[in-house]
PDB file of C-alpha atoms in Angstrom:
ATOM      1  CA  UNK A1153     -18.781  -3.807  -5.671  1.00  0.00           C
ATOM      2  CA  UNK A1154     -17.051  -3.532  -2.328  1.00  0.00           C
ATOM      3  CA  UNK A1155     -19.507  -2.270   0.239  1.00  0.00           C
ATOM      4  CA  UNK A1156     -19.819  -1.521   3.948  1.00  0.00           C
ATOM      5  CA  UNK A1157     -23.048  -1.376   5.937  1.00  0.00           C
ATOM      6  CA  UNK A1158     -23.330   0.013   9.441  1.00  0.00           C
ATOM      7  CA  UNK A1159     -26.111  -1.296  11.611  1.00  0.00           C
ATOM      8  CA  UNK A1160     -28.102   1.827  12.120  1.00  0.00           C
ATOM      9  CA  UNK A1161     -28.112   5.403  11.017  1.00  0.00           C
ATOM     10  CA  UNK A1162     -28.567   6.642  14.577  1.00  0.00           C
ATOM     11  CA  UNK A1163     -28.121   5.204  18.056  1.00  0.00           C
ATOM     12  CA  UNK A1164     -29.184   6.805  21.344  1.00  0.00           C
ATOM     13  CA  UNK A1165     -27.863   5.526  24.654  1.00  0.00           C
ATOM     14  CA  UNK A1166     -27.741   6.705  28.244  1.00  0.00           C
ATOM     15  CA  UNK A1167     -24.549   8.089  29.719  1.00  0.00           C
ATOM     16  CA  UNK A1168     -22.487   5.401  31.410  1.00  0.00           C
ATOM     17  CA  UNK A1169     -23.766   2.571  29.210  1.00  0.00           C
ATOM     18  CA  UNK A1170     -21.791   0.715  26.554  1.00  0.00           C
ATOM     19  CA  UNK A1171     -22.440   1.716  22.952  1.00  0.00           C
ATOM     20  CA  UNK A1172     -22.021  -1.028  20.345  1.00  0.00           C
ATOM     21  CA  UNK A1173     -21.796  -0.149  16.666  1.00  0.00           C
ATOM     22  CA  UNK A1174     -21.749  -2.733  13.895  1.00  0.00           C
ATOM     23  CA  UNK A1175     -19.938  -2.707  10.575  1.00  0.00           C
ATOM     24  CA  UNK A1176     -20.618  -5.386   7.955  1.00  0.00           C
ATOM     25  CA  UNK A1177     -18.699  -5.614   4.701  1.00  0.00           C
ATOM     26  CA  UNK A1178     -19.322  -7.488   1.461  1.00  0.00           C
ATOM     27  CA  UNK A1179     -17.500  -8.465  -1.711  1.00  0.00           C
ATOM     28  CA  UNK A1180     -14.062  -8.171  -0.193  1.00  0.00           C
ATOM     29  CA  UNK A1181     -11.815  -9.624   2.477  1.00  0.00           C
ATOM     30  CA  UNK A1182      -9.872  -6.673   3.869  1.00  0.00           C
ATOM     31  CA  UNK A1183      -6.524  -7.089   5.546  1.00  0.00           C
ATOM     32  CA  UNK A1184      -7.609  -4.520   8.135  1.00  0.00           C
ATOM     33  CA  UNK A1185     -10.490  -2.326   9.156  1.00  0.00           C
ATOM     34  CA  UNK A1186     -10.347   1.209  10.470  1.00  0.00           C
ATOM     35  CA  UNK A1187     -12.749   3.220  12.601  1.00  0.00           C
ATOM     36  CA  UNK A1188     -13.062   6.994  12.444  1.00  0.00           C
ATOM     37  CA  UNK A1189     -14.991   9.596  14.407  1.00  0.00           C
ATOM     38  CA  UNK A1190     -16.552  12.581  12.676  1.00  0.00           C
ATOM     39  CA  UNK A1191     -18.034  15.619  14.370  1.00  0.00           C
ATOM     40  CA  UNK A1192     -20.492  17.874  12.484  1.00  0.00           C
ATOM     41  CA  UNK A1193     -18.758  20.046   9.902  1.00  0.00           C
ATOM     42  CA  UNK A1194     -15.351  18.494  10.592  1.00  0.00           C
ATOM     43  CA  UNK A1195     -13.177  15.922   8.878  1.00  0.00           C
ATOM     44  CA  UNK A1196     -13.081  12.351  10.226  1.00  0.00           C
ATOM     45  CA  UNK A1197     -10.479  11.526  12.858  1.00  0.00           C
ATOM     46  CA  UNK A1198      -8.788   8.124  12.990  1.00  0.00           C
ATOM     47  CA  UNK A1199      -9.522   6.077  16.115  1.00  0.00           C
ATOM     48  CA  UNK A1200      -8.455   2.467  15.731  1.00  0.00           C
ATOM     49  CA  UNK A1201      -7.186  -0.056  13.224  1.00  0.00           C
ATOM     50  CA  UNK A1202      -7.638  -3.821  13.560  1.00  0.00           C
ATOM     51  CA  UNK A1203      -5.938  -6.379  11.332  1.00  0.00           C
ATOM     52  CA  UNK A1204      -7.496  -9.585  10.063  1.00  0.00           C
ATOM     53  CA  UNK A1205      -5.338 -11.724  12.338  1.00  0.00           C
ATOM     54  CA  UNK A1206      -6.404  -9.742  15.430  1.00  0.00           C
ATOM     55  CA  UNK A1207      -9.620 -10.710  17.156  1.00  0.00           C
ATOM     56  CA  UNK A1208      -9.774  -7.658  19.386  1.00  0.00           C
ATOM     57  CA  UNK A1209      -8.088  -4.285  19.875  1.00  0.00           C
ATOM     58  CA  UNK A1210      -8.454  -1.856  22.766  1.00  0.00           C
ATOM     59  CA  UNK A1211      -7.656   1.788  23.313  1.00  0.00           C
ATOM     60  CA  UNK A1212      -8.786   3.396  26.546  1.00  0.00           C
ATOM     61  CA  UNK A1213     -12.604   3.071  26.568  1.00  0.00           C
ATOM     62  CA  UNK A1214     -12.735   1.838  22.982  1.00  0.00           C
ATOM     63  CA  UNK A1215     -12.752  -1.780  21.867  1.00  0.00           C
ATOM     64  CA  UNK A1216     -12.931  -3.149  18.342  1.00  0.00           C
ATOM     65  CA  UNK A1217     -13.449  -6.743  17.236  1.00  0.00           C
ATOM     66  CA  UNK A1218     -13.001  -8.251  13.790  1.00  0.00           C
ATOM     67  CA  UNK A1219     -14.750 -11.466  12.728  1.00  0.00           C
ATOM     68  CA  UNK A1220     -13.613 -12.453   9.239  1.00  0.00           C
ATOM     69  CA  UNK A1221     -16.078 -15.355   9.159  1.00  0.00           C
ATOM     70  CA  UNK A1222     -19.063 -13.110   9.764  1.00  0.00           C
ATOM     71  CA  UNK A1223     -17.433 -10.290   7.745  1.00  0.00           C
ATOM     72  CA  UNK A1224     -18.173  -8.001  10.639  1.00  0.00           C
ATOM     73  CA  UNK A1225     -16.499  -5.567  12.997  1.00  0.00           C
ATOM     74  CA  UNK A1226     -17.987  -4.388  16.281  1.00  0.00           C
ATOM     75  CA  UNK A1227     -16.985  -1.081  17.866  1.00  0.00           C
ATOM     76  CA  UNK A1228     -17.665  -0.612  21.568  1.00  0.00           C
ATOM     77  CA  UNK A1229     -17.458   2.516  23.715  1.00  0.00           C
ATOM     78  CA  UNK A1230     -17.649   1.653  27.404  1.00  0.00           C
ATOM     79  CA  UNK A1231     -18.773   4.084  30.101  1.00  0.00           C
ATOM     80  CA  UNK A1232     -20.055   6.380  27.376  1.00  0.00           C
ATOM     81  CA  UNK A1233     -20.101  10.139  27.887  1.00  0.00           C
ATOM     82  CA  UNK A1234     -22.015  12.949  26.152  1.00  0.00           C
ATOM     83  CA  UNK A1235     -18.659  13.990  24.604  1.00  0.00           C
ATOM     84  CA  UNK A1236     -18.682  10.675  22.720  1.00  0.00           C
ATOM     85  CA  UNK A1237     -21.660  11.901  20.683  1.00  0.00           C
ATOM     86  CA  UNK A1238     -20.533  11.935  17.042  1.00  0.00           C
ATOM     87  CA  UNK A1239     -20.788   9.943  13.830  1.00  0.00           C
ATOM     88  CA  UNK A1240     -18.595   6.854  13.697  1.00  0.00           C
ATOM     89  CA  UNK A1241     -17.383   5.519  10.382  1.00  0.00           C
ATOM     90  CA  UNK A1242     -16.000   2.125   9.502  1.00  0.00           C
ATOM     91  CA  UNK A1243     -13.574   1.825   6.555  1.00  0.00           C
ATOM     92  CA  UNK A1244     -11.350  -0.599   4.709  1.00  0.00           C
ATOM     93  CA  UNK A1245      -8.882  -0.363   1.875  1.00  0.00           C
ATOM     94  CA  UNK A1246      -9.588  -2.514  -1.157  1.00  0.00           C
ATOM     95  CA  UNK A1247      -8.750  -0.892  -4.470  1.00  0.00           C
ATOM     96  CA  UNK A1248      -9.235   2.368  -2.586  1.00  0.00           C
ATOM     97  CA  UNK A1249     -10.689   3.381   0.755  1.00  0.00           C
ATOM     98  CA  UNK A1250     -14.321   2.374   1.170  1.00  0.00           C
ATOM     99  CA  UNK A1251     -16.294   4.006   3.978  1.00  0.00           C
ATOM    100  CA  UNK A1252     -19.523   2.946   5.573  1.00  0.00           C
ATOM    101  CA  UNK A1253     -22.408   5.418   5.833  1.00  0.00           C
ATOM    102  CA  UNK A1254     -21.691   5.973   9.513  1.00  0.00           C
ATOM    103  CA  UNK A1255     -23.690   5.636  12.706  1.00  0.00           C
ATOM    104  CA  UNK A1256     -24.666   8.840  14.502  1.00  0.00           C
ATOM    105  CA  UNK A1257     -24.267   8.161  18.212  1.00  0.00           C
ATOM    106  CA  UNK A1258     -26.006  10.342  20.791  1.00  0.00           C
ATOM    107  CA  UNK A1259     -25.100   9.831  24.441  1.00  0.00           C
ATOM    108  CA  UNK A1260     -27.829  11.278  26.612  1.00  0.00           C
ATOM    109  CA  UNK A1261     -26.991  12.689  30.068  1.00  0.00           C
TER     110      UNK A1261
ATOM    111  CA  UNK B  13       3.110  19.308  13.478  1.00  0.00           C
ATOM    112  CA  UNK B  14       0.569  21.042  11.276  1.00  0.00           C
ATOM    113  CA  UNK B  15      -2.392  19.026  10.083  1.00  0.00           C
ATOM    114  CA  UNK B  16      -3.936  18.770   6.662  1.00  0.00           C
ATOM    115  CA  UNK B  17      -4.966  22.181   5.359  1.00  0.00           C
ATOM    116  CA  UNK B  18      -7.776  22.655   2.881  1.00  0.00           C
ATOM    117  CA  UNK B  19      -8.699  25.903   1.183  1.00  0.00           C
ATOM    118  CA  UNK B  20     -11.123  27.467   0.783  1.00  0.00           C
ATOM    119  CA  UNK B  21     -13.297  26.262   3.653  1.00  0.00           C
ATOM    120  CA  UNK B  22     -16.528  27.527   2.149  1.00  0.00           C
ATOM    121  CA  UNK B  23     -17.489  28.607  -1.325  1.00  0.00           C
ATOM    122  CA  UNK B  24     -20.602  29.299  -3.317  1.00  0.00           C
ATOM    123  CA  UNK B  25     -20.735  28.865  -7.079  1.00  0.00           C
ATOM    124  CA  UNK B  26     -23.433  28.841  -9.721  1.00  0.00           C
ATOM    125  CA  UNK B  27     -24.248  26.086 -12.175  1.00  0.00           C
ATOM    126  CA  UNK B  28     -21.852  25.906 -15.089  1.00  0.00           C
ATOM    127  CA  UNK B  29     -18.934  27.471 -13.244  1.00  0.00           C
ATOM    128  CA  UNK B  30     -15.801  25.628 -12.289  1.00  0.00           C
ATOM    129  CA  UNK B  31     -14.020  25.355  -8.955  1.00  0.00           C
ATOM    130  CA  UNK B  32     -10.522  24.470  -7.746  1.00  0.00           C
ATOM    131  CA  UNK B  33      -9.924  23.164  -4.242  1.00  0.00           C
ATOM    132  CA  UNK B  34      -6.530  22.952  -2.613  1.00  0.00           C
ATOM    133  CA  UNK B  35      -5.033  20.541  -0.081  1.00  0.00           C
ATOM    134  CA  UNK B  36      -1.713  20.730   1.755  1.00  0.00           C
ATOM    135  CA  UNK B  37      -0.871  17.383   3.394  1.00  0.00           C
ATOM    136  CA  UNK B  38       0.991  16.808   6.612  1.00  0.00           C
ATOM    137  CA  UNK B  39       4.706  17.334   6.130  1.00  0.00           C
ATOM    138  CA  UNK B  40       6.338  14.103   5.000  1.00  0.00           C
ATOM    139  CA  UNK B  41       3.109  12.534   3.759  1.00  0.00           C
ATOM    140  CA  UNK B  42       3.290  11.626   0.093  1.00  0.00           C
ATOM    141  CA  UNK B  43      -0.167  10.151  -0.417  1.00  0.00           C
ATOM    142  CA  UNK B  44      -3.221  12.358  -0.842  1.00  0.00           C
ATOM    143  CA  UNK B  45      -6.773  11.209  -1.455  1.00  0.00           C
ATOM    144  CA  UNK B  46      -9.991  13.130  -2.037  1.00  0.00           C
ATOM    145  CA  UNK B  47     -13.544  12.329  -1.004  1.00  0.00           C
ATOM    146  CA  UNK B  48     -16.983  13.783  -1.592  1.00  0.00           C
ATOM    147  CA  UNK B  49     -19.363  13.662   1.356  1.00  0.00           C
ATOM    148  CA  UNK B  50     -23.088  14.209   1.028  1.00  0.00           C
ATOM    149  CA  UNK B  51     -25.915  13.313   3.428  1.00  0.00           C
ATOM    150  CA  UNK B  52     -27.359  10.778   1.008  1.00  0.00           C
ATOM    151  CA  UNK B  53     -24.208   9.074  -0.252  1.00  0.00           C
ATOM    152  CA  UNK B  54     -21.784   9.357   2.634  1.00  0.00           C
ATOM    153  CA  UNK B  55     -18.045   9.480   1.950  1.00  0.00           C
ATOM    154  CA  UNK B  56     -17.314   8.655  -1.680  1.00  0.00           C
ATOM    155  CA  UNK B  57     -13.776   8.172  -2.993  1.00  0.00           C
ATOM    156  CA  UNK B  58     -12.716  10.567  -5.758  1.00  0.00           C
ATOM    157  CA  UNK B  59      -8.971  10.079  -6.377  1.00  0.00           C
ATOM    158  CA  UNK B  60      -5.745   8.971  -4.790  1.00  0.00           C
ATOM    159  CA  UNK B  61      -2.335  10.419  -5.598  1.00  0.00           C
ATOM    160  CA  UNK B  62       1.140   9.307  -4.616  1.00  0.00           C
ATOM    161  CA  UNK B  63       4.319  11.034  -5.763  1.00  0.00           C
ATOM    162  CA  UNK B  64       2.436  13.088  -8.360  1.00  0.00           C
ATOM    163  CA  UNK B  65       0.825   9.999  -9.922  1.00  0.00           C
ATOM    164  CA  UNK B  66      -2.868   9.236  -9.806  1.00  0.00           C
ATOM    165  CA  UNK B  67      -3.141   5.709  -8.483  1.00  0.00           C
ATOM    166  CA  UNK B  68      -6.892   5.315  -8.386  1.00  0.00           C
ATOM    167  CA  UNK B  69      -9.993   7.168  -9.472  1.00  0.00           C
ATOM    168  CA  UNK B  70     -13.486   6.728  -8.137  1.00  0.00           C
ATOM    169  CA  UNK B  71     -16.691   6.446 -10.099  1.00  0.00           C
ATOM    170  CA  UNK B  72     -17.172  10.131 -10.880  1.00  0.00           C
ATOM    171  CA  UNK B  73     -17.612  11.858 -14.245  1.00  0.00           C
ATOM    172  CA  UNK B  74     -14.692  13.385 -16.096  1.00  0.00           C
ATOM    173  CA  UNK B  75     -15.707  16.830 -14.835  1.00  0.00           C
ATOM    174  CA  UNK B  76     -13.866  15.886 -11.668  1.00  0.00           C
ATOM    175  CA  UNK B  77     -10.104  16.011 -12.007  1.00  0.00           C
ATOM    176  CA  UNK B  78      -7.114  16.392  -9.771  1.00  0.00           C
ATOM    177  CA  UNK B  79      -3.369  16.606  -9.618  1.00  0.00           C
ATOM    178  CA  UNK B  80      -0.525  16.431  -7.161  1.00  0.00           C
ATOM    179  CA  UNK B  81       2.563  18.603  -7.174  1.00  0.00           C
ATOM    180  CA  UNK B  82       6.155  17.713  -6.361  1.00  0.00           C
ATOM    181  CA  UNK B  83       5.738  19.079  -2.828  1.00  0.00           C
ATOM    182  CA  UNK B  84       2.788  16.659  -2.333  1.00  0.00           C
ATOM    183  CA  UNK B  85       0.238  19.465  -2.326  1.00  0.00           C
ATOM    184  CA  UNK B  86      -2.843  18.548  -4.299  1.00  0.00           C
ATOM    185  CA  UNK B  87      -5.659  20.282  -6.092  1.00  0.00           C
ATOM    186  CA  UNK B  88      -8.958  19.042  -7.407  1.00  0.00           C
ATOM    187  CA  UNK B  89     -11.061  20.736 -10.037  1.00  0.00           C
ATOM    188  CA  UNK B  90     -14.714  20.398 -10.879  1.00  0.00           C
ATOM    189  CA  UNK B  91     -15.830  21.895 -14.153  1.00  0.00           C
ATOM    190  CA  UNK B  92     -19.327  22.710 -15.372  1.00  0.00           C
ATOM    191  CA  UNK B  93     -20.761  22.577 -11.873  1.00  0.00           C
ATOM    192  CA  UNK B  94     -24.138  20.958 -11.289  1.00  0.00           C
ATOM    193  CA  UNK B  95     -26.494  21.357  -8.338  1.00  0.00           C
ATOM    194  CA  UNK B  96     -25.671  17.800  -7.272  1.00  0.00           C
ATOM    195  CA  UNK B  97     -22.019  18.720  -6.801  1.00  0.00           C
ATOM    196  CA  UNK B  98     -22.933  20.556  -3.608  1.00  0.00           C
ATOM    197  CA  UNK B  99     -21.066  18.665  -0.919  1.00  0.00           C
ATOM    198  CA  UNK B 100     -18.262  18.646   1.598  1.00  0.00           C
ATOM    199  CA  UNK B 101     -15.025  17.815  -0.198  1.00  0.00           C
ATOM    200  CA  UNK B 102     -12.477  16.195   2.075  1.00  0.00           C
ATOM    201  CA  UNK B 103      -8.795  15.692   1.499  1.00  0.00           C
ATOM    202  CA  UNK B 104      -6.772  13.146   3.453  1.00  0.00           C
ATOM    203  CA  UNK B 105      -3.061  12.460   3.602  1.00  0.00           C
ATOM    204  CA  UNK B 106      -1.096   9.428   4.690  1.00  0.00           C
ATOM    205  CA  UNK B 107       2.519   8.333   4.892  1.00  0.00           C
ATOM    206  CA  UNK B 108       2.368   5.895   2.016  1.00  0.00           C
ATOM    207  CA  UNK B 109      -0.016   3.931  -0.091  1.00  0.00           C
ATOM    208  CA  UNK B 110      -2.365   1.720   1.858  1.00  0.00           C
ATOM    209  CA  UNK B 111      -1.942  -1.958   1.055  1.00  0.00           C
ATOM    210  CA  UNK B 112       1.738  -1.625   0.200  1.00  0.00           C
ATOM    211  CA  UNK B 113       3.088  -2.479   3.606  1.00  0.00           C
ATOM    212  CA  UNK B 114       1.432   0.619   5.035  1.00  0.00           C
ATOM    213  CA  UNK B 115      -1.716   0.594   7.129  1.00  0.00           C
ATOM    214  CA  UNK B 116      -2.805   3.791   5.469  1.00  0.00           C
ATOM    215  CA  UNK B 117      -4.202   5.634   8.464  1.00  0.00           C
ATOM    216  CA  UNK B 118      -5.812   8.712   6.954  1.00  0.00           C
ATOM    217  CA  UNK B 119      -5.440  12.218   8.327  1.00  0.00           C
ATOM    218  CA  UNK B 120      -8.296  14.387   7.097  1.00  0.00           C
ATOM    219  CA  UNK B 121      -8.536  18.103   6.638  1.00  0.00           C
ATOM    220  CA  UNK B 122     -11.573  20.078   7.731  1.00  0.00           C
ATOM    221  CA  UNK B 123     -12.984  20.043   4.226  1.00  0.00           C
ATOM    222  CA  UNK B 124     -14.182  22.536   1.657  1.00  0.00           C
ATOM    223  CA  UNK B 125     -17.939  23.009   1.678  1.00  0.00           C
ATOM    224  CA  UNK B 126     -19.145  23.751  -1.831  1.00  0.00           C
ATOM    225  CA  UNK B 127     -22.620  25.064  -2.494  1.00  0.00           C
ATOM    226  CA  UNK B 128     -23.808  25.207  -6.095  1.00  0.00           C
ATOM    227  CA  UNK B 129     -26.769  27.490  -6.783  1.00  0.00           C
TER     228      UNK B 129
END
């Protein structure tokens, strides 16, 4: 079945550093990948979409890459801030939306 | 414009009861999908509706059902509740159906947190 894995359940980094989150997918070749942010007790919020023919996409301090050979997307937050602490979800649409388990990022002051 | 509205936000039921959750999508959005989120399983797809038609259904038992009305509002129902149905139920709307020329960016509501005792 179509599946997404995210590199770690939790990631702690120091404020000001770059956070890198990994999303690996199997059994499908999606036309695009999406990244969402979810705060505790809230619904996910869309952040970025990257298509299969795009190597990289940027939005302010966020950068996403998409490697269809490795079946992997990397999500970077540069100059991280405590307000970036949240769970980040990777998703693609196959027969329906498939979400990864998420990585809980904690940015320590 | 107003976001996706889900009601109720919190509810407590006992085993064997049934529950109906409601979702009002963003105005103009015709696609609504539902997800169950639990700590162990993450976000699991339940159903997807577009123009009152169910397009896809996830791997959940028949106790889980849904529908969409002509105004795009949607409801989901869970009958004969079990303890394992305790979860955050999320509704999301989008302009069209993902994969049909639409990127399918999802706009989520805040969810309905169901506790089954």
